[in-house]
PDB file of C-alpha atoms and ligand atoms in Angstrom:
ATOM      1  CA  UNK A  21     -32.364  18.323  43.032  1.00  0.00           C
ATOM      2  CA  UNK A  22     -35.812  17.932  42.000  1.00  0.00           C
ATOM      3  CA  UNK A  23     -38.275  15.404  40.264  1.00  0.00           C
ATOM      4  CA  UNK A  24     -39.043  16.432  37.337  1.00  0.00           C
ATOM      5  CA  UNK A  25     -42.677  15.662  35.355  1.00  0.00           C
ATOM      6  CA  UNK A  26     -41.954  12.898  32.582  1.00  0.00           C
ATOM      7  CA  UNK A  27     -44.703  13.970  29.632  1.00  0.00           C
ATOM      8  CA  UNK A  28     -46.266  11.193  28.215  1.00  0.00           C
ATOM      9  CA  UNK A  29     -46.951  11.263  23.950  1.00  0.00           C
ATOM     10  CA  UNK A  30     -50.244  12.466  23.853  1.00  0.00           C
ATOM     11  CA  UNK A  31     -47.946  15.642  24.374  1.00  0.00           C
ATOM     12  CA  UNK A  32     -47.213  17.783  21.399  1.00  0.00           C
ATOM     13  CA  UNK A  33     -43.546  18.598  22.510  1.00  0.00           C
ATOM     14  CA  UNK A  34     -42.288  14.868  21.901  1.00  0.00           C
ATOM     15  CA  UNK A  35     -42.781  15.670  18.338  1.00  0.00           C
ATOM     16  CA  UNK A  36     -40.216  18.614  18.514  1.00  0.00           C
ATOM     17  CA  UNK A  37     -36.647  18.748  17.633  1.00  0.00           C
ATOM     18  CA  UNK A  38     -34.296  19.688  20.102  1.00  0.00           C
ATOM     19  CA  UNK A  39     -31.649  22.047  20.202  1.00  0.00           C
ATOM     20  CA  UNK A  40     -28.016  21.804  20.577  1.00  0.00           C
ATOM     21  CA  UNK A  41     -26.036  22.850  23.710  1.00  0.00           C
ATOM     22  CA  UNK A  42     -24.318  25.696  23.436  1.00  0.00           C
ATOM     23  CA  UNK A  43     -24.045  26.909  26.790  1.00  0.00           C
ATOM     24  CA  UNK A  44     -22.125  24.157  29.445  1.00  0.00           C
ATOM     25  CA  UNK A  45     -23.026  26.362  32.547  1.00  0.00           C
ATOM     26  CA  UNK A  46     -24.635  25.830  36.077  1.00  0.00           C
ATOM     27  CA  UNK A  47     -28.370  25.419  34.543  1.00  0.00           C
ATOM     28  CA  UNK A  48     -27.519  22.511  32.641  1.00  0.00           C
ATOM     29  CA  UNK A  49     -25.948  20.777  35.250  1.00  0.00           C
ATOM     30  CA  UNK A  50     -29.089  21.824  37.169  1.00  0.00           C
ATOM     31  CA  UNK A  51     -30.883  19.965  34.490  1.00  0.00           C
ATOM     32  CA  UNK A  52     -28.860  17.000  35.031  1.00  0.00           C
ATOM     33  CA  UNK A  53     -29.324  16.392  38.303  1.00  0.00           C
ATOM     34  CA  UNK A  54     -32.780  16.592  37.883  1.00  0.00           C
ATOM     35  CA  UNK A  55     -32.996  14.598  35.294  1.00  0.00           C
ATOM     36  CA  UNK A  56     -30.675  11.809  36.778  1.00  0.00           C
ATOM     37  CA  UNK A  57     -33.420  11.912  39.870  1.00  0.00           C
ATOM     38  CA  UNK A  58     -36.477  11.926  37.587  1.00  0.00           C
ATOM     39  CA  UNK A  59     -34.712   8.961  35.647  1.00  0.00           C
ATOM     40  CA  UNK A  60     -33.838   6.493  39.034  1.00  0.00           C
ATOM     41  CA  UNK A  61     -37.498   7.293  40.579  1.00  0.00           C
ATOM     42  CA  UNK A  62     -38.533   6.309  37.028  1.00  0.00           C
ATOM     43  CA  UNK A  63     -36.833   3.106  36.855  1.00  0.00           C
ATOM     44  CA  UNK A  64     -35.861   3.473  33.512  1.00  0.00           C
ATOM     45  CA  UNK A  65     -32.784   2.734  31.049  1.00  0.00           C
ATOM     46  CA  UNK A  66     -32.876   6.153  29.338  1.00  0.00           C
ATOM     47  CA  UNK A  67     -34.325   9.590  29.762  1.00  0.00           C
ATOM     48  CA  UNK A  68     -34.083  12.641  27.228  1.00  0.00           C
ATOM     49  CA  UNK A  69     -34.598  16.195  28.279  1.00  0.00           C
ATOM     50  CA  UNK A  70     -38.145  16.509  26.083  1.00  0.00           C
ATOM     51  CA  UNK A  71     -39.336  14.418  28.179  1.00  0.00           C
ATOM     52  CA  UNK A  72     -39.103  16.553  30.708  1.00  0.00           C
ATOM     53  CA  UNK A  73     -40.156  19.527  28.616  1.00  0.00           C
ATOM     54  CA  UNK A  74     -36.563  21.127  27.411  1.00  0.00           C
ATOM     55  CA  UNK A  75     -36.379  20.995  24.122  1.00  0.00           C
ATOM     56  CA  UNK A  76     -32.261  20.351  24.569  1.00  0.00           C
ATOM     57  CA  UNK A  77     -29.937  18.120  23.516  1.00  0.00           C
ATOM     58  CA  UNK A  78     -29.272  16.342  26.476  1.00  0.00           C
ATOM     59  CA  UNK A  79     -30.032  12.509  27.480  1.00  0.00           C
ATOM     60  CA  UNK A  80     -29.159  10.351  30.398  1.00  0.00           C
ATOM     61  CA  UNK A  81     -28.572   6.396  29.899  1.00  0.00           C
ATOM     62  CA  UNK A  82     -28.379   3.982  32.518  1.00  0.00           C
ATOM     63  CA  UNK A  83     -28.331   0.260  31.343  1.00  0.00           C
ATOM     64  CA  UNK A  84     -27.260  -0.885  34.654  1.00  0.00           C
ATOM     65  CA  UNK A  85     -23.193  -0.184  34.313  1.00  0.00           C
ATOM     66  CA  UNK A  86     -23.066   3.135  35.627  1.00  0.00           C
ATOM     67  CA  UNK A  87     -25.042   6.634  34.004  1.00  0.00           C
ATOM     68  CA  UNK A  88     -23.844   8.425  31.217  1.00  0.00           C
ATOM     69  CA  UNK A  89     -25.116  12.070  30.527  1.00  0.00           C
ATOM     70  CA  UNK A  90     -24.866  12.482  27.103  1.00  0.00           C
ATOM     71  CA  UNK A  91     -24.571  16.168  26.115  1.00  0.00           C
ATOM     72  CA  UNK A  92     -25.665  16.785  21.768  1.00  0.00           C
ATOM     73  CA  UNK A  93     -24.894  13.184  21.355  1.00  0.00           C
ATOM     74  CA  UNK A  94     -24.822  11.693  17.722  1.00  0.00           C
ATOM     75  CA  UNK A  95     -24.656   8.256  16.441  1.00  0.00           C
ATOM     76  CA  UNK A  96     -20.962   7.446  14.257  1.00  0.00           C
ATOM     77  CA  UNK A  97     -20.851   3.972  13.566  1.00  0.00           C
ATOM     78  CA  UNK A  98     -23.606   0.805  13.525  1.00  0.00           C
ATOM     79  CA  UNK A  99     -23.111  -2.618  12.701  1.00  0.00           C
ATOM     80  CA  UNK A 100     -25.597  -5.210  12.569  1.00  0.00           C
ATOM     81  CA  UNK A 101     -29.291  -5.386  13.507  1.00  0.00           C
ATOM     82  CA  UNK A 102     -31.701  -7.107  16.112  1.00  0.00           C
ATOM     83  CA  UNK A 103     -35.112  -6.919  17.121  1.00  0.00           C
ATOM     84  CA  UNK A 104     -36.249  -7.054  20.424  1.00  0.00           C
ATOM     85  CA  UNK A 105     -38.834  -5.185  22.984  1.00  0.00           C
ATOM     86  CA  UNK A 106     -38.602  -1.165  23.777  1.00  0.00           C
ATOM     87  CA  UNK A 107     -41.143   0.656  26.119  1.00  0.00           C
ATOM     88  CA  UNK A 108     -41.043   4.266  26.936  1.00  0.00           C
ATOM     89  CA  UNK A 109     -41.267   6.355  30.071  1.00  0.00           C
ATOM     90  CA  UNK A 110     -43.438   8.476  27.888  1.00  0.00           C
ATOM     91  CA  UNK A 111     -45.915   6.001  26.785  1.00  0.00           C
ATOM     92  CA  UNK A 112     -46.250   3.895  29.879  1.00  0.00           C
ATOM     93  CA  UNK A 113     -48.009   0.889  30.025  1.00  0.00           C
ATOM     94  CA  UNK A 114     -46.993  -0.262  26.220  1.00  0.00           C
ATOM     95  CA  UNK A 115     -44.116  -2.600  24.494  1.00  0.00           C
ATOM     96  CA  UNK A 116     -43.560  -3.063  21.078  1.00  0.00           C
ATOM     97  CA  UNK A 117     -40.854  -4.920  18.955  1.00  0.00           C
ATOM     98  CA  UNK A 118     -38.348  -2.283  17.231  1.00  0.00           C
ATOM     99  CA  UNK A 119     -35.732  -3.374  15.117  1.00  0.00           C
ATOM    100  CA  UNK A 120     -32.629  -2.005  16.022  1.00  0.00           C
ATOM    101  CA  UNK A 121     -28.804  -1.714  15.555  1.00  0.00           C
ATOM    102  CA  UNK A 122     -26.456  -4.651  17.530  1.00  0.00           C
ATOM    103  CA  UNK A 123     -23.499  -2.247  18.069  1.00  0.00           C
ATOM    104  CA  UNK A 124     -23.464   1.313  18.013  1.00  0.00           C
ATOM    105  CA  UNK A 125     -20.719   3.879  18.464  1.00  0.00           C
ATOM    106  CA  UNK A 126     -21.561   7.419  19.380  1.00  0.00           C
ATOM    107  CA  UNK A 127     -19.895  10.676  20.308  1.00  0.00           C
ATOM    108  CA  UNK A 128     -21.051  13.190  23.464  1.00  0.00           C
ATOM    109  CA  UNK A 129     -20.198  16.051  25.093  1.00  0.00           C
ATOM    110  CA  UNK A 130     -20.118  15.701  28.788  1.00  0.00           C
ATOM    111  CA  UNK A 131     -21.513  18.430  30.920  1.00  0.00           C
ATOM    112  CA  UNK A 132     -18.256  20.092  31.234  1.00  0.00           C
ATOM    113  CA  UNK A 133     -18.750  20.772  27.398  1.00  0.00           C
ATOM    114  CA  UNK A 134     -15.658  17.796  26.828  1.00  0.00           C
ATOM    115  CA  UNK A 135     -16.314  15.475  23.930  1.00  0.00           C
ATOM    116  CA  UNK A 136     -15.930  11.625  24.405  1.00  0.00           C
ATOM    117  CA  UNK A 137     -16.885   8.448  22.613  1.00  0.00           C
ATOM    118  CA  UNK A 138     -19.226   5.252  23.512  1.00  0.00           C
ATOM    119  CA  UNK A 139     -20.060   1.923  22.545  1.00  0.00           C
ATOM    120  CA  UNK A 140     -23.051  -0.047  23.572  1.00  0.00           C
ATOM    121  CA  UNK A 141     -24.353  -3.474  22.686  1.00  0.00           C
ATOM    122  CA  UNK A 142     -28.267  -4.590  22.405  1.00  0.00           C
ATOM    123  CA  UNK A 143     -29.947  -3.061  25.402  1.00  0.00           C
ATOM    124  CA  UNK A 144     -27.299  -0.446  25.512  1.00  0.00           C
ATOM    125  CA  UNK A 145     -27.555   0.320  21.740  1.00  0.00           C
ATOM    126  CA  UNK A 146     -31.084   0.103  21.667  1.00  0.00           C
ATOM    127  CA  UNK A 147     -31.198   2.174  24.269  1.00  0.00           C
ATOM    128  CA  UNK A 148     -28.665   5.313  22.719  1.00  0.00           C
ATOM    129  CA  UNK A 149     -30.890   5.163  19.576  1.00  0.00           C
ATOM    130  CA  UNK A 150     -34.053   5.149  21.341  1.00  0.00           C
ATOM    131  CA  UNK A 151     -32.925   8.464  23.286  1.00  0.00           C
ATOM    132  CA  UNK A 152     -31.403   9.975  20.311  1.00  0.00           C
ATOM    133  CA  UNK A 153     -34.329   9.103  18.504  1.00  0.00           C
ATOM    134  CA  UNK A 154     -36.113  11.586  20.676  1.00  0.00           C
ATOM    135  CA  UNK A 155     -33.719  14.809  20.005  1.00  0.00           C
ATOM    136  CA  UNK A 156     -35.353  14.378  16.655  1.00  0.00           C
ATOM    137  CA  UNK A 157     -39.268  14.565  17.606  1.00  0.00           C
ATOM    138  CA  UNK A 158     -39.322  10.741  17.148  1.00  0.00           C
ATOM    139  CA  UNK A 159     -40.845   8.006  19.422  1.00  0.00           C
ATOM    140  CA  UNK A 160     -40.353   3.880  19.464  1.00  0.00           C
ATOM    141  CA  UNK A 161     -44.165   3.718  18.823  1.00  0.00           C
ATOM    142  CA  UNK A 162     -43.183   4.937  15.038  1.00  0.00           C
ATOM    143  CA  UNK A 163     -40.860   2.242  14.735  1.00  0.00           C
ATOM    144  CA  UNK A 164     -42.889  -0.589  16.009  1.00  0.00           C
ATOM    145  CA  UNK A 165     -43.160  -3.761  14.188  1.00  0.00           C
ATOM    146  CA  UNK A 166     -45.391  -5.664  16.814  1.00  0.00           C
ATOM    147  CA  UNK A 167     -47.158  -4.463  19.494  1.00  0.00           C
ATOM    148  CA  UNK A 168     -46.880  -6.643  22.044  1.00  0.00           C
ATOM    149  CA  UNK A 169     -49.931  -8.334  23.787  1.00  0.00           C
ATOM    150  CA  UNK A 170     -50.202  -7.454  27.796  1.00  0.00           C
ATOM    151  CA  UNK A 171     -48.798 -11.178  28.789  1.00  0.00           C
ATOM    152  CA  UNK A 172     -46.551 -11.189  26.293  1.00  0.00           C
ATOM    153  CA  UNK A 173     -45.088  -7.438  27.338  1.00  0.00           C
ATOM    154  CA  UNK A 174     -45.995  -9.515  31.322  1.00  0.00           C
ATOM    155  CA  UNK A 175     -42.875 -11.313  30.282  1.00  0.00           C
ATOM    156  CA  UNK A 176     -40.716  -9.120  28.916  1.00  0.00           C
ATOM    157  CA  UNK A 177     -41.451  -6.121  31.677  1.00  0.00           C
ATOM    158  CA  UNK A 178     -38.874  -7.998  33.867  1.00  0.00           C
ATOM    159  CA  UNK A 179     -36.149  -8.126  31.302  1.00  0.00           C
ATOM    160  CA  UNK A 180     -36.049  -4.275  30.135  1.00  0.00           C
ATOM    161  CA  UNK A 181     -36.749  -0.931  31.377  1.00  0.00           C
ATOM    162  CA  UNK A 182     -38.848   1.887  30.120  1.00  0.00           C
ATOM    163  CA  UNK A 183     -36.535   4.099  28.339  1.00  0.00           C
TER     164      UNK A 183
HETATM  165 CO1  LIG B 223     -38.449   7.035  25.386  1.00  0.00          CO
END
């Protein structure tokens, strides 16, 4: 396993749209592993594989409660809505508010190609949207409704994690 470079938003590629997964062989699981080292160095809640350069469908989410590699993931079901603070591993330093869903249901392949389904409350919601989010060329930043002041992001760097 390796750690892999996180790229930061300044780079073009976070603007891309990622592929799907067709292929559920040895590289992606190569990618995984990687990734899933890149993420805990990282100390963050969420990593996508753009943000490591591969332009593939793939996203890791740790909230705490174990890590879930999420393989062409998509979003079925939201309820609700909350705001509350987002960073990204990508644009370090920062914290904004971003409204986002309460509850969200999605669907993943594992990386055996198997399809499964997930539900996540606020951090954990936030979190699958934010990463999904980036499959699409999109970042928090675009979605910010208040940037948040250095001691007021002070406070809030304790609660959550880059994603
Ligand atoms: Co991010």
């Amino acid at each position: 396993m390796a750690i892999r470079k996180i790229v930061t938003s300044e780079d073009p590629i976070l603007r891309k749209t990622s592929r799907k997964v067709e292929k559920f062989d040895e590289k992606l699981g190569y990618l995984l592993d990687d990734m899933r080292e890149t993420l805990r160095k990282a100390e963050g809640a969420g990593l996508a594989a753009v943000q490591v350069g591969i332009l593939r469908r793939v996203v890791l989410v740790d909230v705490g409660d174990g890590l879930l590699e999420l393989i062409n993931p998509e979003i079925v079901e939201t309820k609700g809505e909350i705001e509350d603070t987002e960073g990204c591993l990508s644009v370090p330093g920062e914290w904004g508010l971003v409204k986002r869903p309460e509850y969200v249901k999605i669907k993943a392949q594992d990386r055996r190609g198997v399809w499964h389904r997930y539900e996540g409350t606020d951090l954990k919601a936030r979190c699958f949207c934010h990463e999904i989010d980036h499959l699409d060329g999109i970042i928090y930043t675009d979605k910010v409704i208040k940037k948040l002041t250095p001691e007021e992001a002070q406070e809030f760097r304790s609660k959550n994690k880059g994603e």
